[in-house]
Every structure is written in C-alpha cells, then in structure tokens.
mmCIF file of C-alpha atoms in Angstrom:
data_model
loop_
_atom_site.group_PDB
_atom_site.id
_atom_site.type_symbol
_atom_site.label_atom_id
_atom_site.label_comp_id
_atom_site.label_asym_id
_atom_site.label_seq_id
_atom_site.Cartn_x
_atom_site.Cartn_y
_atom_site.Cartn_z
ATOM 1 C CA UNK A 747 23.276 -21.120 -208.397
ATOM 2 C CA UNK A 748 26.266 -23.161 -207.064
ATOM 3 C CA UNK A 749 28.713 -24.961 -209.760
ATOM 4 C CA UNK A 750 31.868 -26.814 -208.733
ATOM 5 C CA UNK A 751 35.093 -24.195 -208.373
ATOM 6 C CA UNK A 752 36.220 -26.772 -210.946
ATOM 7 C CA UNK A 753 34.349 -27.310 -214.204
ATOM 8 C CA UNK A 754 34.940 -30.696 -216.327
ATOM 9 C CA UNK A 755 34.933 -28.831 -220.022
ATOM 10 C CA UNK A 756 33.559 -32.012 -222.049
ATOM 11 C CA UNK A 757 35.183 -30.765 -225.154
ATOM 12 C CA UNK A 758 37.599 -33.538 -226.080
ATOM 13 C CA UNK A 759 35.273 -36.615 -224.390
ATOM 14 C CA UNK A 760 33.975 -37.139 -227.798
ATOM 15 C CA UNK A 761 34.972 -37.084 -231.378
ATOM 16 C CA UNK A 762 37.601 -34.448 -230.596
ATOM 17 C CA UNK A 763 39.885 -36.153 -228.353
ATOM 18 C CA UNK A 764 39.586 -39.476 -226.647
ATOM 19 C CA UNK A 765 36.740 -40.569 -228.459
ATOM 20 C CA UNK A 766 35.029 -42.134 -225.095
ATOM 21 C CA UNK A 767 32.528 -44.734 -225.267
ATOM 22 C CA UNK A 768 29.584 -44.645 -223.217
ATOM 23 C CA UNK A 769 31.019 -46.765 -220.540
ATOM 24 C CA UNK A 770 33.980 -44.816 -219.848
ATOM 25 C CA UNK A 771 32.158 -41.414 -220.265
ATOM 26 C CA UNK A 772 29.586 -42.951 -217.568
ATOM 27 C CA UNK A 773 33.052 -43.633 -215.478
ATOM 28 C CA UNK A 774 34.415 -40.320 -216.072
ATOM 29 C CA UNK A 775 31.428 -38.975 -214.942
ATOM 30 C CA UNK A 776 31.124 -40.825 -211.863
ATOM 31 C CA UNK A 777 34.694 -40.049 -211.022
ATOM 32 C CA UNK A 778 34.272 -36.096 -211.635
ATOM 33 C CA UNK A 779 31.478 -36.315 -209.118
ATOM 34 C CA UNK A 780 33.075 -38.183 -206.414
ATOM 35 C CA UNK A 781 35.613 -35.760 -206.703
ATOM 36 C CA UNK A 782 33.549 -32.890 -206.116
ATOM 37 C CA UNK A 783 33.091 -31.679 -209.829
ATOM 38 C CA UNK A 784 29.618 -31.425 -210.349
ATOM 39 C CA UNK A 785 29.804 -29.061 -213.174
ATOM 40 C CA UNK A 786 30.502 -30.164 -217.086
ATOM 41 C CA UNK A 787 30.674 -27.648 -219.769
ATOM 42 C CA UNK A 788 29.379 -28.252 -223.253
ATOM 43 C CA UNK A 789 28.944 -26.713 -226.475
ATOM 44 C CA UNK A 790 26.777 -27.448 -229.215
ATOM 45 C CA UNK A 791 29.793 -27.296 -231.891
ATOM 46 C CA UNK A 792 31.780 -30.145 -229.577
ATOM 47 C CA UNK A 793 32.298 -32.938 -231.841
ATOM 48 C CA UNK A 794 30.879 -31.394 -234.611
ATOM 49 C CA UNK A 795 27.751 -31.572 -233.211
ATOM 50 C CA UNK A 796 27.967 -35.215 -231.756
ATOM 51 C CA UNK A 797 29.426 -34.502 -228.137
ATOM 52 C CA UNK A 798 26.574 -33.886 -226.506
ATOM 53 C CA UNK A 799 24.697 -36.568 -227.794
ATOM 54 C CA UNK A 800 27.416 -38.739 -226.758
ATOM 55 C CA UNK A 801 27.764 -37.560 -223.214
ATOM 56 C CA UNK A 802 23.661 -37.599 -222.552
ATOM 57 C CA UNK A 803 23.257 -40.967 -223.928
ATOM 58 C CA UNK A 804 26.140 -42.003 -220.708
ATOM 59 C CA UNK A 805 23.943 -39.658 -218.432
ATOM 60 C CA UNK A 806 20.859 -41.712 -219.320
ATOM 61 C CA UNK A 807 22.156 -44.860 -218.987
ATOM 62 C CA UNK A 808 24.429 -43.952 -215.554
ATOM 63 C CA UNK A 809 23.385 -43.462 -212.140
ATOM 64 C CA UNK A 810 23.651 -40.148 -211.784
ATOM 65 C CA UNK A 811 20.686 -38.222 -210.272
ATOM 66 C CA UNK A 812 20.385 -34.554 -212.636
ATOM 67 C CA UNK A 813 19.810 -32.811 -209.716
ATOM 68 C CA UNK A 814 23.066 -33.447 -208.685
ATOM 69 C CA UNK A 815 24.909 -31.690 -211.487
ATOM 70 C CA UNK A 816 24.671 -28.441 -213.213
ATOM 71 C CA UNK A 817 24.780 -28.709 -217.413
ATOM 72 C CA UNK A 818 26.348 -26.033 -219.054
ATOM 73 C CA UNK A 819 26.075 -25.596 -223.430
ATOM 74 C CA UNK A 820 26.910 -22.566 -225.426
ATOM 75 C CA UNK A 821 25.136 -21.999 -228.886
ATOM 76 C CA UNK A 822 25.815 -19.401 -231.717
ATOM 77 C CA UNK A 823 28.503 -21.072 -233.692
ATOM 78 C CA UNK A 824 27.368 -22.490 -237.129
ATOM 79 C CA UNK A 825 29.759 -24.652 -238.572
ATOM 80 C CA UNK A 826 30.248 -26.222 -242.190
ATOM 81 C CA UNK A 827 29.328 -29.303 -241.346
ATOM 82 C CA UNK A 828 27.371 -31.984 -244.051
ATOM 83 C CA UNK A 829 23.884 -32.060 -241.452
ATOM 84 C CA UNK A 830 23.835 -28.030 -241.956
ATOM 85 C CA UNK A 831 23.761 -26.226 -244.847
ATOM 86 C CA UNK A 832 26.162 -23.756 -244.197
ATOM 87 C CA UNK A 833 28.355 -22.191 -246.987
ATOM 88 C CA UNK A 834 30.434 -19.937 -244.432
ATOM 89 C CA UNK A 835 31.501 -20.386 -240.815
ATOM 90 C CA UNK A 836 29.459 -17.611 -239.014
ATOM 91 C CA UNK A 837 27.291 -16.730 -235.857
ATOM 92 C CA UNK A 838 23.330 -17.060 -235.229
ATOM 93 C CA UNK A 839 22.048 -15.400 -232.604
ATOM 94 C CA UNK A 840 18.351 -15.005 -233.915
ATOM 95 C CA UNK A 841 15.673 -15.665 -231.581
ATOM 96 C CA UNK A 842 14.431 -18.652 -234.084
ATOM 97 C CA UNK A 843 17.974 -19.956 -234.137
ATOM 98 C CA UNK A 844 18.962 -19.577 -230.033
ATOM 99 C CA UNK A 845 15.486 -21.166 -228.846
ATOM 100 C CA UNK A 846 16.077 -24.176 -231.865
ATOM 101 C CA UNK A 847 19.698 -24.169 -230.646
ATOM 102 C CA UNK A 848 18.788 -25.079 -227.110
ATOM 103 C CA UNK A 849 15.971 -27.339 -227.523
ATOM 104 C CA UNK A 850 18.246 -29.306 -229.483
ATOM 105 C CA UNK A 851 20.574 -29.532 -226.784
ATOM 106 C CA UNK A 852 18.381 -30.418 -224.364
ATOM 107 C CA UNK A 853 17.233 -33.435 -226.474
ATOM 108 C CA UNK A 854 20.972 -34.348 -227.115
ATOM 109 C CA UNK A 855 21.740 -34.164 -223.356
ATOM 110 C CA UNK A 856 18.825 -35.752 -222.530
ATOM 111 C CA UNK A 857 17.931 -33.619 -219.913
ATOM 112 C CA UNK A 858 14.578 -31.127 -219.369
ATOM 113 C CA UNK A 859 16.639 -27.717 -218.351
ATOM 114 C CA UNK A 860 20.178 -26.537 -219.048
ATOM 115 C CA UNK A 861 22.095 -24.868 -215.527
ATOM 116 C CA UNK A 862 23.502 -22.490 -217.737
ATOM 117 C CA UNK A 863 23.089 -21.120 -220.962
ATOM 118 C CA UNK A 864 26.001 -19.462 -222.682
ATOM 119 C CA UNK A 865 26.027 -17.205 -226.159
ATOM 120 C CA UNK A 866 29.530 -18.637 -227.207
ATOM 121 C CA UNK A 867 31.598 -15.553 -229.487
ATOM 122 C CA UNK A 868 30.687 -12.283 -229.655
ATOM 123 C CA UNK A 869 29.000 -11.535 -233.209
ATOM 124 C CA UNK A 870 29.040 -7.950 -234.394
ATOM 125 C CA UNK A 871 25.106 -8.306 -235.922
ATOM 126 C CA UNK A 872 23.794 -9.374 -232.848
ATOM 127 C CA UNK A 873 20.314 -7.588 -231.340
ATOM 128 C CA UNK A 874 19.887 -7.731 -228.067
ATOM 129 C CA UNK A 875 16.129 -7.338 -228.027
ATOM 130 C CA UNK A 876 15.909 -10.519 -230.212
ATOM 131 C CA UNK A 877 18.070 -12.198 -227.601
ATOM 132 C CA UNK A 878 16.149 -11.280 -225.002
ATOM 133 C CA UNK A 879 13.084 -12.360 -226.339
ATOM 134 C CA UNK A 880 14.754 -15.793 -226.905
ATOM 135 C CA UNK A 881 16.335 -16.120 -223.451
ATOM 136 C CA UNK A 882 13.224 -15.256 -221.660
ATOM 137 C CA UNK A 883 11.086 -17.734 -223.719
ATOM 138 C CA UNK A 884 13.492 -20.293 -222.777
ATOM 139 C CA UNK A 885 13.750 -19.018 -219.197
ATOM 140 C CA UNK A 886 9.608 -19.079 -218.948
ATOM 141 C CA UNK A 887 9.834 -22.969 -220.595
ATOM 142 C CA UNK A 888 11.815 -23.866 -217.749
ATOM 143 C CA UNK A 889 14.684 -24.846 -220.507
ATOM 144 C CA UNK A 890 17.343 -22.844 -218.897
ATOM 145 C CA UNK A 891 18.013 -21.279 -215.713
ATOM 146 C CA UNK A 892 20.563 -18.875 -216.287
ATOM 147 C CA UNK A 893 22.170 -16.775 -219.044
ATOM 148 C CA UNK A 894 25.286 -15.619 -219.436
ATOM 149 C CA UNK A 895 28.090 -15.138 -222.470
ATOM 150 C CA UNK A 896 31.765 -16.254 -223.179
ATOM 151 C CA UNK A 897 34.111 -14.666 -224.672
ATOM 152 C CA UNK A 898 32.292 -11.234 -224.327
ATOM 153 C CA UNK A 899 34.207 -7.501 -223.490
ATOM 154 C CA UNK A 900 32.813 -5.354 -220.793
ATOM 155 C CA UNK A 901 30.833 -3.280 -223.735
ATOM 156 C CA UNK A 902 29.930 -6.347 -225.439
ATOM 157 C CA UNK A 903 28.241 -7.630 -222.090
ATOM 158 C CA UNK A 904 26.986 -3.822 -221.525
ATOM 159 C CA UNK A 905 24.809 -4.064 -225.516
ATOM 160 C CA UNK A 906 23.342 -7.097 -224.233
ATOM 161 C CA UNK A 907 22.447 -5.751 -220.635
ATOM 162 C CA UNK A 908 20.529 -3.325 -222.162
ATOM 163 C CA UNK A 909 17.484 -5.670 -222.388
ATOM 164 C CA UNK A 910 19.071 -8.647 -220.061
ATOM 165 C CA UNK A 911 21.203 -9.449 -217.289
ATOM 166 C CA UNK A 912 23.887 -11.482 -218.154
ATOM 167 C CA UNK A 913 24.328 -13.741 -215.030
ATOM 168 C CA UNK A 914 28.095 -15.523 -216.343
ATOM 169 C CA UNK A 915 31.169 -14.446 -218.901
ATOM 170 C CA UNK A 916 33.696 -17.710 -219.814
ATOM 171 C CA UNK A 917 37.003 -16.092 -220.949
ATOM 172 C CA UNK A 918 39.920 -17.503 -221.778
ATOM 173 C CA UNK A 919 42.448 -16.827 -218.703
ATOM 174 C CA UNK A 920 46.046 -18.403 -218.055
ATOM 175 C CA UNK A 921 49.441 -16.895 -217.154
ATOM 176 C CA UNK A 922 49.871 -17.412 -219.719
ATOM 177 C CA UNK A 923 46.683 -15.459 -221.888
ATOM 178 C CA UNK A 924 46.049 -12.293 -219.199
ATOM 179 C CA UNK A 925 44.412 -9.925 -221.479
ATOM 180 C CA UNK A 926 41.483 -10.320 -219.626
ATOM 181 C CA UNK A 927 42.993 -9.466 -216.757
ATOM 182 C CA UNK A 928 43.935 -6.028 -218.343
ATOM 183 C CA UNK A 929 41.322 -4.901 -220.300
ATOM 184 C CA UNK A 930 38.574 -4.741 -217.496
ATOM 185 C CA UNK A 931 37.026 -8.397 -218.029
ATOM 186 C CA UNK A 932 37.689 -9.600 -214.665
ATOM 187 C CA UNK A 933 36.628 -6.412 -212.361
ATOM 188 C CA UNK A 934 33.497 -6.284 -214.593
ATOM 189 C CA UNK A 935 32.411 -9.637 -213.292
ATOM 190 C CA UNK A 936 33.754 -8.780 -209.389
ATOM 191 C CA UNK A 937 31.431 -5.654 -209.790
ATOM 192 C CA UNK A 938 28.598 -7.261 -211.319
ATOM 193 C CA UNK A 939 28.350 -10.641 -209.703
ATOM 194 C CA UNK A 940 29.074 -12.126 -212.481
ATOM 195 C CA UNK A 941 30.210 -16.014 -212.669
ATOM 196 C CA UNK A 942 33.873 -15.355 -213.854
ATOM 197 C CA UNK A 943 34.953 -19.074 -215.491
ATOM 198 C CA UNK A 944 38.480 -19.702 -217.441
ATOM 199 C CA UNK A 945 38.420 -22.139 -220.367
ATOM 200 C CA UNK A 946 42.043 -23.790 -221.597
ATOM 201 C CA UNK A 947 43.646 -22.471 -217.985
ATOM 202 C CA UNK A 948 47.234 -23.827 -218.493
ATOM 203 C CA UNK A 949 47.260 -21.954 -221.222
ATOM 204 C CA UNK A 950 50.003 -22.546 -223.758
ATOM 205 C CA UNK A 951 52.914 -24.060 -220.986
ATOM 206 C CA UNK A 952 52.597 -27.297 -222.070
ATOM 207 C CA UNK A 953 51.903 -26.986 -225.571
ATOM 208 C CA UNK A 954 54.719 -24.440 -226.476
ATOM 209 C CA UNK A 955 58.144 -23.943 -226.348
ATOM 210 C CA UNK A 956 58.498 -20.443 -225.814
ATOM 211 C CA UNK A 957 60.831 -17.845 -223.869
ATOM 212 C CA UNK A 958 58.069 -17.303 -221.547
ATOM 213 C CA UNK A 959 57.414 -20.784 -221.166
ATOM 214 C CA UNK A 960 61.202 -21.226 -220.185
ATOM 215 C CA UNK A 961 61.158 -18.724 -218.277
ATOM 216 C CA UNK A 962 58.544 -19.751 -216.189
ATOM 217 C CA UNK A 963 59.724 -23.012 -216.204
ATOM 218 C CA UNK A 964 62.714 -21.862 -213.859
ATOM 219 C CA UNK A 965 60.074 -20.439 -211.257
ATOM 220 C CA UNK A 966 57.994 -23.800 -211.291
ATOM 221 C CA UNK A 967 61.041 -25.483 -210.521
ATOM 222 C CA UNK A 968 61.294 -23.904 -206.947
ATOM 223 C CA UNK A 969 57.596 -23.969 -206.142
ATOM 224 C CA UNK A 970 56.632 -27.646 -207.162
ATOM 225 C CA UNK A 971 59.134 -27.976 -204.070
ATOM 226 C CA UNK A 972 57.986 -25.246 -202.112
ATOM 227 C CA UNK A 973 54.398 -26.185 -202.484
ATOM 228 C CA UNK A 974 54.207 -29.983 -202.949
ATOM 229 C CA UNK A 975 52.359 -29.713 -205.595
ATOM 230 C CA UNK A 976 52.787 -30.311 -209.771
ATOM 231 C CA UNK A 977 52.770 -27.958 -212.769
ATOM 232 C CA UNK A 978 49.468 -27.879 -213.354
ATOM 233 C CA UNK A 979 48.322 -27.416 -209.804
ATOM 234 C CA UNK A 980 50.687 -24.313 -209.628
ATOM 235 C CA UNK A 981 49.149 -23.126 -212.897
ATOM 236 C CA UNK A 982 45.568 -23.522 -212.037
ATOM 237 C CA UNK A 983 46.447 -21.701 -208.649
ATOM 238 C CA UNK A 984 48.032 -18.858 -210.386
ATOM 239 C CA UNK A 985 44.376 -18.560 -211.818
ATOM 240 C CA UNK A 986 42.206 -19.728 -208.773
ATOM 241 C CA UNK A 987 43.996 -16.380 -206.622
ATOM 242 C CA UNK A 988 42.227 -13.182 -208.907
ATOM 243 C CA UNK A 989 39.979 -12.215 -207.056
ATOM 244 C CA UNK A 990 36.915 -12.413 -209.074
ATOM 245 C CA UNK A 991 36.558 -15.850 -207.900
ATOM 246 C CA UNK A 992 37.159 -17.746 -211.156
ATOM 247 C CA UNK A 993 35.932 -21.493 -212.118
ATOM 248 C CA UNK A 994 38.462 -22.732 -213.746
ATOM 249 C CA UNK A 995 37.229 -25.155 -217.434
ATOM 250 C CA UNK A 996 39.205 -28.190 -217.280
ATOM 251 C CA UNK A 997 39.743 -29.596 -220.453
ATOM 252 C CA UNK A 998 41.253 -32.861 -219.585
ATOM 253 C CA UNK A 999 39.436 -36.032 -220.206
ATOM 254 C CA UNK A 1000 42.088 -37.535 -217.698
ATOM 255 C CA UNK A 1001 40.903 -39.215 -214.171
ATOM 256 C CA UNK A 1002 44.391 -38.489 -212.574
ATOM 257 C CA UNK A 1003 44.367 -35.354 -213.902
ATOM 258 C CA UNK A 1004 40.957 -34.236 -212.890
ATOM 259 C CA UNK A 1005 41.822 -35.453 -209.449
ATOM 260 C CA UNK A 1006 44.516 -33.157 -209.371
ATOM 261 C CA UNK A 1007 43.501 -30.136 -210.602
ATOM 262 C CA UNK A 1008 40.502 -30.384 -207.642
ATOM 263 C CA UNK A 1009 44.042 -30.695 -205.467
ATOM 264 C CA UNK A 1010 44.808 -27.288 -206.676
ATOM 265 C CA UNK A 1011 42.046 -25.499 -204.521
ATOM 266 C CA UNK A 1012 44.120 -25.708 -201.708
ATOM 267 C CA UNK A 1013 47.252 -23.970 -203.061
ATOM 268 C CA UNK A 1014 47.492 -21.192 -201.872
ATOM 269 C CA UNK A 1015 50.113 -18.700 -203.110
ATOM 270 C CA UNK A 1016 51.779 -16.521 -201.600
ATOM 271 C CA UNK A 1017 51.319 -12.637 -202.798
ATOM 272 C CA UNK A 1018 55.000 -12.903 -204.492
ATOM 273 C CA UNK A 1019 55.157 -16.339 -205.816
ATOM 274 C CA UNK A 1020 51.948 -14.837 -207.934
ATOM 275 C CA UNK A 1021 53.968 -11.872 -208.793
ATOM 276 C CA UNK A 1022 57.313 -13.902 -209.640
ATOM 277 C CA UNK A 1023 55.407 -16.017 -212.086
ATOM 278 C CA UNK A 1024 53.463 -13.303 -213.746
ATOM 279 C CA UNK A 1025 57.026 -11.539 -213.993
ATOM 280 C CA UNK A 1026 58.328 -14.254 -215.699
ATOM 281 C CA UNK A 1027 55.839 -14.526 -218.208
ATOM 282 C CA UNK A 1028 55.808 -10.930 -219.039
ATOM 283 C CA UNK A 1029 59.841 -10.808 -219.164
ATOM 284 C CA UNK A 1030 60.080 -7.909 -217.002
ATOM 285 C CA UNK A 1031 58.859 -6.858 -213.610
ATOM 286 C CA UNK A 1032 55.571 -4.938 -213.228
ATOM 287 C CA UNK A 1033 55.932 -0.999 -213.424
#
C-alpha cells in the first residue's frame, strides 16, 4: 500500500480545533491533495465522535475520487460521552465491539473500505484471537485493507502477532518525545516492514517553554539559515532522517502550514546537524 510520506491527522478539523465547515474541509482537502498528501488520519474518538462524520459529509459532497486517497481510523477508545453509556473511560477491543466500531466509521466517512485500520492504545485485557477473528471478518467484507496498531511496544505488537500480522504501528515521535527511538519501537518496524508513522511530530517546541526547548532553540537559529528552511521544517526533518522510514501525522488544519511541512521532504540533514539537535535536547552529548 502507498500513503503520502506526509499524513494530514484530521484531529482538530472538527469540533476539536477549527471547527471547519464543510466548505472549507472540502478546500482543505483539495489543497492536501494538490500538495501531494493523499493520506488523512482519523479516529473514531475525534470530535467526540463527530469528526468523521464531519469530514465524510465534505468527501461526499467534493470532487475527490476515493481511489485517490487512503482513509485511515483507529477504534478502541470508549469515551464518556451522552450517545454512549459509558460510566468509565476504558478500551474495547471485543470482536462485537471492533467490527461495530468500523462499520460505523465507514458509514460516518462515507466510504465502502478503510486504507488502514488502526487498534488505537494498548489495553492490558486484550485477546488476540478475538481480534483476529474481528480483523479478518472485516478484511473478508472488504471493510479494511490493512491492520496495524498505535501506540503499541515491540511485545505488545509480538501478543497480537501471535494470531495476526500487524502491517503499521503510529507512535508518538519528536525530538523532542524519543522514547521510541530507545526502547526498540523503531528497529521493530525497520525489521518487520512495518509502516512506522509519528503523530504530534513537533513535539512539545512550540507549546513549551522548557530548557530543552531553549536549548534547541539556539541550534535552530543557525540551521533555519543554513538550510533555508523554518522551524517546523527542521523539526519534521529531524524525524523524516530515522531510518525506519517514518510518515510523519500532521496535525495542523493550516493550508500554509501543510504546504510546508510537504517542503520538509527535501531537507536533508546532515549526519551532525541531527546529532547537534538531539544533543541539545538531551542536555549532554551522546555516550
């Protein structure tokens, strides 16, 4: 399957950011595409609930051809919300729940088959036989066309694999979050062929007002010059170098920014400017 090196994360499109009506969703979308992101990544719990109905009620009324982009949506998260009756925040990843889960997002999106099918948190009751027999129903229906997981360790991924390939893993991965990095994430999807995607990418830089964040500040300050290029571009290249070929999740509901952060594939930095920035994060130089 090919998705865009850049992903357009749909998360704050709706009710939990801009608040986009259908017209500028439909012009957001168009824009994504004829900037070479074909891929958009949803989640059920977007919204509570309402993102995905927002965003396939622009796809339906837009020009856009479905073959011509790949849908990603995550399920497992149950949320308090007043349409469920949940008394606790928790995960479901029952076959009854996953295959309910899915055809509901399908009928949101208004679409026949999802790209990609993602299990969104790690739960610690969950049975990977009764996954599997949910994923391959859906798989058989036609309703998705792969599987993978976010947010999942290497053993996590491995309980799961014992009945099921898992095709993807979405991880949160910035300079500025690396743990993933570290703790075998990344080299299990380089050995396993895994898609290897980042959600929230700039991690905490512009958000935070940290000693890291200064101190990497100072480096960004030479390379914006060095390389032409913004911030966020030199953030998103940071990320785009590992070599387990990582789609970045773009959160922003931005044009410009979108449009930039597509810029950012053709950074490329150089083996010490990568070092000098992960060095600055850390506060000391590697051992």
């Amino acid at each position: 399957m090919k998705y865009s090196r850049i992903i357009a994360g749909t998360m704050t499109w709706g009710k939990w950011g801009k608040q986009h009506s259908t017209t500028e969703m439909i012009a957001l979308m168009n824009h994504c595409i004829e900037n070479d992101i074909t891929s958009f990544d949803h989640a059920d719990i977007y919204g509570d609930y309402t993102t995905e109905e927002d965003f396939g009620k622009a796809l339906k009324e837009s020009t856009v051809k479905r073959e011509d982009i790949q849908l990603i949506s995550k399920c497992g998260i149950q949320f308090q919300v007043k349409e469920r009756a949940n008394r606790v925040k928790h995960y479901d990843y029952g076959k009854e729940y996953i295959i309910w889960s899915v055809e509901r997002s399908l009928k949101m999106l208004q679409t026949e088959y999802l790209d990609l099918l993602l299990l969104h948190r790690p739960s610690p009751l969950m049975n990977p036989y009764e996954i599997s027999e949910a994923i391959e129903k859906l798989k058989k229906d036609g309703k998705i066309k792969q599987f993978g997981v976010s947010n999942f360790t290497p053993s996590q991924i491995q309980l799961i694999e014992k009945v099921i390939p898992v095709e993807a893993n979405q991880v949160e991965y910035s300079l500025s979050s690396i743990e993933v990095m570290n703790n075998g994430t990344l080299e299990d999807c380089i050995v396993n062929d895994r898609l290897a995607m980042s959600w929230s990418p700039l991690g905490n830089y512009f958000r935070e007002e940290s000693k890291a964040n200064k101190r990497i500040k100072k480096v960004l300050v030479n390379l914006t010059k060095k390389y032409n290029a913004t911030e966020d571009q030199l953030l998103l290249a940071w990320v785009l170098k590992h070599p387990s070929i990582i789609h970045p999740v773009v959160g922003t509901a931005t044009p410009e920014r979108l449009k930039m952060a597509m810029e950012a594939l053709y950074i490329d930095l150089e083996l010490q400017d990568w070092f000098a920035l992960l060095e600055a994060n850390e506060g000391k130089e590697v051992a």
